CSV table of C-alpha atoms in Angstrom, one decimal:
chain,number,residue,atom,x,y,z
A,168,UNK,CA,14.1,7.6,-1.9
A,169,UNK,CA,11.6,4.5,-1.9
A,170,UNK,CA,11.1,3.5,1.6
A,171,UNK,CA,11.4,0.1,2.8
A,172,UNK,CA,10.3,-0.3,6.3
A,173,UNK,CA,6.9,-1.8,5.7
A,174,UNK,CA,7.5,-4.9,8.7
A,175,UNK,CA,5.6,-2.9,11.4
A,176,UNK,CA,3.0,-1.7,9.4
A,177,UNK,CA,2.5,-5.1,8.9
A,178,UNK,CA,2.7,-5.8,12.5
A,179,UNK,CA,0.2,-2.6,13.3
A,180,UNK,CA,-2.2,-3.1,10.1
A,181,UNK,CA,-2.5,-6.7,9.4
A,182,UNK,CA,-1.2,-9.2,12.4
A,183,UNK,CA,-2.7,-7.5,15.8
A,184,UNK,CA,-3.2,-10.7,17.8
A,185,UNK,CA,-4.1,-11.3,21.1
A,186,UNK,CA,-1.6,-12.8,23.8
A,187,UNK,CA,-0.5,-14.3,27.1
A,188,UNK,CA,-0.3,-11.3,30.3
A,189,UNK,CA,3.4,-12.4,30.3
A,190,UNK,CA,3.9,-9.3,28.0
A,191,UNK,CA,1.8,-7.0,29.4
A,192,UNK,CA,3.4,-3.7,31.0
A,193,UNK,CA,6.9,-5.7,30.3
A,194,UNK,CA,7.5,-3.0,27.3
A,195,UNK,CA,6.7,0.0,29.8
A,196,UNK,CA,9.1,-1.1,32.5
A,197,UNK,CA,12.7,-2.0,29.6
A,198,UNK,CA,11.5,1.7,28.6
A,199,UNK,CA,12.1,3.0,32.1
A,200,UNK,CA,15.7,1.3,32.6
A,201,UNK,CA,16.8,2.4,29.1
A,202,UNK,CA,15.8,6.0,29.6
A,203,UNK,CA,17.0,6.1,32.8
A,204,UNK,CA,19.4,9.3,33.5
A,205,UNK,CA,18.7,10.8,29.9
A,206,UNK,CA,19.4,14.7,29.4
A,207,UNK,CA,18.5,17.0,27.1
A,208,UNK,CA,21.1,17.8,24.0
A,209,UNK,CA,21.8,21.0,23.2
A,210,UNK,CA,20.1,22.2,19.3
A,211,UNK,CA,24.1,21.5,17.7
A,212,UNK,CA,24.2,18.6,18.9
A,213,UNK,CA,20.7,17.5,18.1
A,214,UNK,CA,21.0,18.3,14.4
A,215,UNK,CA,24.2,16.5,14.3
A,216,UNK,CA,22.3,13.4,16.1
A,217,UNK,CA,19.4,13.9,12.9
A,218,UNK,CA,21.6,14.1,10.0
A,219,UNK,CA,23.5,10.6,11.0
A,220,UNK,CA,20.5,9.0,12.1
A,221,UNK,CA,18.8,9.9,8.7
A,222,UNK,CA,22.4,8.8,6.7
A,223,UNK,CA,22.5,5.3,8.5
A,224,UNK,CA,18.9,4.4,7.8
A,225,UNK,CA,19.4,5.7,4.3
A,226,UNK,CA,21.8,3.4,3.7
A,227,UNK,CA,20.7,0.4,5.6
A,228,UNK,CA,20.0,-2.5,3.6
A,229,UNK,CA,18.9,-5.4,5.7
A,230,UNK,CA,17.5,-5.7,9.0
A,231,UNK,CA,15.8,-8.7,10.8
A,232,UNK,CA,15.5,-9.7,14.9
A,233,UNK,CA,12.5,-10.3,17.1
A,234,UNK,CA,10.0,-7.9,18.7
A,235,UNK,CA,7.4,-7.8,20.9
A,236,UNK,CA,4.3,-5.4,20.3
A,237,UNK,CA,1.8,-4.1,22.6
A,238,UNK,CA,-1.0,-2.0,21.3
A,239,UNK,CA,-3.5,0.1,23.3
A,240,UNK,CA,-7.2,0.8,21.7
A,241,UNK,CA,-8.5,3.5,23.5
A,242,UNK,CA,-12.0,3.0,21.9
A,243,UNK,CA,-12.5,-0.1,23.6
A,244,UNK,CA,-10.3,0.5,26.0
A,245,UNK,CA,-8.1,-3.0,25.6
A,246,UNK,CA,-4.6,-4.4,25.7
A,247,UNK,CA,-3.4,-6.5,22.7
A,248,UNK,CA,0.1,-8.3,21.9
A,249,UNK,CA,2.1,-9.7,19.7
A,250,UNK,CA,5.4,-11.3,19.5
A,251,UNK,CA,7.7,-13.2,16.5
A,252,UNK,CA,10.9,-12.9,14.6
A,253,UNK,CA,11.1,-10.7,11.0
A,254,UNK,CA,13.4,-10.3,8.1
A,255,UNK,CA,13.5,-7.7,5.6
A,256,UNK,CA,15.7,-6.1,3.1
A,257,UNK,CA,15.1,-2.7,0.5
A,258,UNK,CA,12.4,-2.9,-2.2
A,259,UNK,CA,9.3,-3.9,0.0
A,260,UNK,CA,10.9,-7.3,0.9
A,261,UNK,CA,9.7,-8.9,4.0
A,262,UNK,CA,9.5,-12.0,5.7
A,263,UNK,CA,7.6,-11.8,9.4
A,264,UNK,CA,6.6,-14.6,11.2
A,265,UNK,CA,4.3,-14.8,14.6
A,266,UNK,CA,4.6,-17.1,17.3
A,267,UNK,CA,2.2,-19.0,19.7
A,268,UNK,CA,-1.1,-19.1,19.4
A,269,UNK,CA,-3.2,-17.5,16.4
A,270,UNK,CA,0.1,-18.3,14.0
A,271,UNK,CA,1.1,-15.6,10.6
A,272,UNK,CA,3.2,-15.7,8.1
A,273,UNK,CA,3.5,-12.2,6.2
A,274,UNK,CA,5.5,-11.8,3.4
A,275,UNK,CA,6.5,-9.9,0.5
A,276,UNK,CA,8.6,-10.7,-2.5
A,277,UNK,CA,8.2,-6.8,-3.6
A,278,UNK,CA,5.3,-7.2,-5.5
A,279,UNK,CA,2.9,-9.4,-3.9
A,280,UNK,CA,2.0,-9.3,0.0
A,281,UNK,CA,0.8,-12.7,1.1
A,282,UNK,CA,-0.9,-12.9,4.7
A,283,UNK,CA,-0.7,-17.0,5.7
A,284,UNK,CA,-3.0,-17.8,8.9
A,285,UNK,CA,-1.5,-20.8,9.3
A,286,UNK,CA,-4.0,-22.2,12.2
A,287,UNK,CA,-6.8,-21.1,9.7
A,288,UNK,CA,-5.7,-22.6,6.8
A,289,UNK,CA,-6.4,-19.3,4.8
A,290,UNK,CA,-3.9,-17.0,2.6
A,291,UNK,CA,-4.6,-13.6,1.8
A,292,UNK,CA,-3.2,-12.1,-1.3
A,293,UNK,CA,-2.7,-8.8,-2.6
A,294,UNK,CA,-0.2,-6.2,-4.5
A,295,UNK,CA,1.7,-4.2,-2.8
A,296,UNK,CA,0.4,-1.3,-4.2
A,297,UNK,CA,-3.1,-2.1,-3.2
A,298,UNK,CA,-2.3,-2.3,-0.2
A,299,UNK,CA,-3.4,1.4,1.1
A,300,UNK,CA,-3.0,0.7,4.9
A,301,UNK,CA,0.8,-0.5,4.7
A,302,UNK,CA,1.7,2.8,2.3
A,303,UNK,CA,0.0,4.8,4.5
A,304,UNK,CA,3.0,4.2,7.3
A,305,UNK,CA,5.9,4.9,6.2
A,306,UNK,CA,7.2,6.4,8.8
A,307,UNK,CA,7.4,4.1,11.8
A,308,UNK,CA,10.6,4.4,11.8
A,309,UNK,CA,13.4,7.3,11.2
A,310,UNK,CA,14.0,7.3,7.6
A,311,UNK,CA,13.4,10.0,5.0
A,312,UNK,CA,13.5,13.9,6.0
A,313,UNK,CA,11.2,13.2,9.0
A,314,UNK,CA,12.3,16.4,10.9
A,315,UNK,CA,10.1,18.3,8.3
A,316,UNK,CA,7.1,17.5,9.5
A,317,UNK,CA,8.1,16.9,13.0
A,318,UNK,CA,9.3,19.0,15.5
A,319,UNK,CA,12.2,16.8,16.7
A,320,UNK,CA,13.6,16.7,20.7
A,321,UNK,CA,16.1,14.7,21.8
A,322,UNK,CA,18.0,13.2,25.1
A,323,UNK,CA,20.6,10.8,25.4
A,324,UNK,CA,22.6,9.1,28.2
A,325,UNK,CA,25.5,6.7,28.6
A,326,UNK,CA,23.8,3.8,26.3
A,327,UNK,CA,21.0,5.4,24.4
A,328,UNK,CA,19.9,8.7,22.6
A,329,UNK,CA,16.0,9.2,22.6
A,330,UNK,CA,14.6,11.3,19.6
A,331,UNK,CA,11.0,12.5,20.6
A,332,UNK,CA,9.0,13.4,17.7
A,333,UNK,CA,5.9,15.7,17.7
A,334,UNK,CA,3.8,16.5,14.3
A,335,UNK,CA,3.7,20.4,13.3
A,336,UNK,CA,1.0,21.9,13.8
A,337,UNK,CA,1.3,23.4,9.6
A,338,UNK,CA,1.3,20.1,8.3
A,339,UNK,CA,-1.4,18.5,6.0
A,340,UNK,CA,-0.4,15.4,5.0
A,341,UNK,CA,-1.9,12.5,5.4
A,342,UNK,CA,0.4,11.1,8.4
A,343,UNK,CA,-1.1,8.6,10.5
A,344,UNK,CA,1.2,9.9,14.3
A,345,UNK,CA,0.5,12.9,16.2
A,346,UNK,CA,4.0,11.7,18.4
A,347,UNK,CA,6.5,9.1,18.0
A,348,UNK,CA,9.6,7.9,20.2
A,349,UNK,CA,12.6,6.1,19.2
A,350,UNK,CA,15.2,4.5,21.6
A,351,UNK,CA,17.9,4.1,19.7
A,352,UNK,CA,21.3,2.3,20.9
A,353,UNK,CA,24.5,4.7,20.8
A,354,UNK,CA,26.9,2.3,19.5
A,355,UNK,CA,25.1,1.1,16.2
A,356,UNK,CA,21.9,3.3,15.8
A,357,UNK,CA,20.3,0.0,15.8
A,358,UNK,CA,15.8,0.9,17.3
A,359,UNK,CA,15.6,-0.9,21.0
A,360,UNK,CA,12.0,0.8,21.3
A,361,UNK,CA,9.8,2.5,19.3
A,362,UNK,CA,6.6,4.5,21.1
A,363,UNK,CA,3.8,5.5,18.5
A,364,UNK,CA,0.3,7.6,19.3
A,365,UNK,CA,-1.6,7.7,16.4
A,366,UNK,CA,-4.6,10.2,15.5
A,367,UNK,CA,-7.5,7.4,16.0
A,368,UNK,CA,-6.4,6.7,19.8
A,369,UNK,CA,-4.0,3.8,19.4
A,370,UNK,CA,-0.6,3.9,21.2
A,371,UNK,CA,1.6,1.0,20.0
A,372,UNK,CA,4.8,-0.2,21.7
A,373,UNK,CA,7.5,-1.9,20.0
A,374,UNK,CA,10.7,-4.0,21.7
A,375,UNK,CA,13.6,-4.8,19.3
A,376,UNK,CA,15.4,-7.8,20.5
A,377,UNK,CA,18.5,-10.0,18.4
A,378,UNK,CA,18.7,-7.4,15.6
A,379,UNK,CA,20.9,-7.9,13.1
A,380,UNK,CA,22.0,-5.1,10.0
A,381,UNK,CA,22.6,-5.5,6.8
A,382,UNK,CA,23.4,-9.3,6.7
A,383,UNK,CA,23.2,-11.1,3.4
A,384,UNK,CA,19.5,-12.5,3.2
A,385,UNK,CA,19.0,-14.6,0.1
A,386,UNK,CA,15.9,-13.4,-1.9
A,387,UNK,CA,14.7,-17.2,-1.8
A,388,UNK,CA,13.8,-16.8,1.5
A,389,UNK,CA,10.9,-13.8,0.7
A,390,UNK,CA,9.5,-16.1,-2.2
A,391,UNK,CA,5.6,-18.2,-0.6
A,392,UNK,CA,4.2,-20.9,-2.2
A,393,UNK,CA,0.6,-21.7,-1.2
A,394,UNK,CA,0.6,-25.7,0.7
A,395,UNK,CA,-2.0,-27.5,0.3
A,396,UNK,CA,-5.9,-27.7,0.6
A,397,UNK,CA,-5.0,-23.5,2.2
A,398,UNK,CA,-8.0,-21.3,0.8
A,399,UNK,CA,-6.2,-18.2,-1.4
A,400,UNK,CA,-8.2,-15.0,-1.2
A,401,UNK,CA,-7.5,-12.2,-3.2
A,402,UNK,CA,-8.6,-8.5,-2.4
């Protein structure tokens, strides 16, 4: 199955911006209330809890909402954020748009990934499959047959299971997360937060807000044309 959720690998890889404290420790604190009173499933119930989380994002074919992202650098020890809206649908086509200060537009038509800093004045081009860092991501989110190379826990409670992911220790491939958590709401399966630790000391916190699934989105709307006097560079 070609996988399709390339908007926070965007938002990891290509868009990490710097914001307002507002944010800060915000993402910790929704984590606590939504995980509040969670216990352990049993192994029947967590396999059943796998098998229809892997179905429904199998067959999801749109999502777009808002997030907020906060991404910890233990090399240099430092905070940074990120917030804006995104849309995207199946076959690498994405539309994700920052707000505030240091302004992106990222988008994708399938074919060619166009990064737009708009207070710059410069666009960045490149294919899609050039683009090494995005493919090397895949799985942000729970899609494919990720309990084969995780060992997979999970929790729930009145609103919300938890799925806690941990790599095996037999596994080789080139996969960027040693642990990952999803918070994932009960009634639609729909991410509210999304935990990642990567192997180079990053841990990068994701809040899903105003999501919306598999809504019609017009393919017009993941077509760029470059304005005016912007500098196009191509790598």
């Amino acid at each position: 199955m070609k996988r399709f959720y390339l908007l926070v690998l965007i938002i990891i890889m290509v868009c990490i911006t710097a914001f307002g404290e507002e944010i800060k420790l915000k993402i910790d604190g929704i984590y606590k209330t939504k995980t509040m009173n969670m216990e352990t499933m049993n192994e029947s119930d967590k396999d059943t809890l796998v098998k229809k989380v892997k179905n429904f994002y199998k067959e999801m074919k749109t999502f777009r909402g808002q997030f907020k992202e906060e991404i910890y650098l233990s090399f240099i020890e430092q905070t940074q954020f990120l917030t804006g809206s995104f849309m995207f649908k199946k076959e690498q086509y994405f539309r994700l748009e920052t707000e505030e200060n240091d302004r992106q537009l990222i988008i994708s038509d399938g074919e060619v990934l166009w990064t737009y800093l708009i207070d710059d004045g410069i666009c960045y081009k490149r294919t899609i499959k050039s683009a090494e860092d995005i493919n090397a991501l895949f799985e942000i989110l729970p899609i494919g047959d990720f309990d084969l190379n995780f060992n997979v826990n999970s929790s729930e409670n009145a609103e919300f299971y938890l799925l806690e992911l941990n790599l095996k220790d037999e596994i080789q491939k080139n996969i960027s997360f040693e642990k990952i958590i999803y918070v994932l709401n009960k009634k639609n399966l729909n991410p509210e937060l999304v935990y990642l630790w990567t192997k180079d000391g990053r841990i990068l916190k994701l809040l899903f807000s105003n999501t919306e699934m598999n809504q019609e989105l017009d393919d017009s709307q993941f077509k760029f044309e470059v304005p005016e006097k912007v500098e196009v560079i191509e790598y």
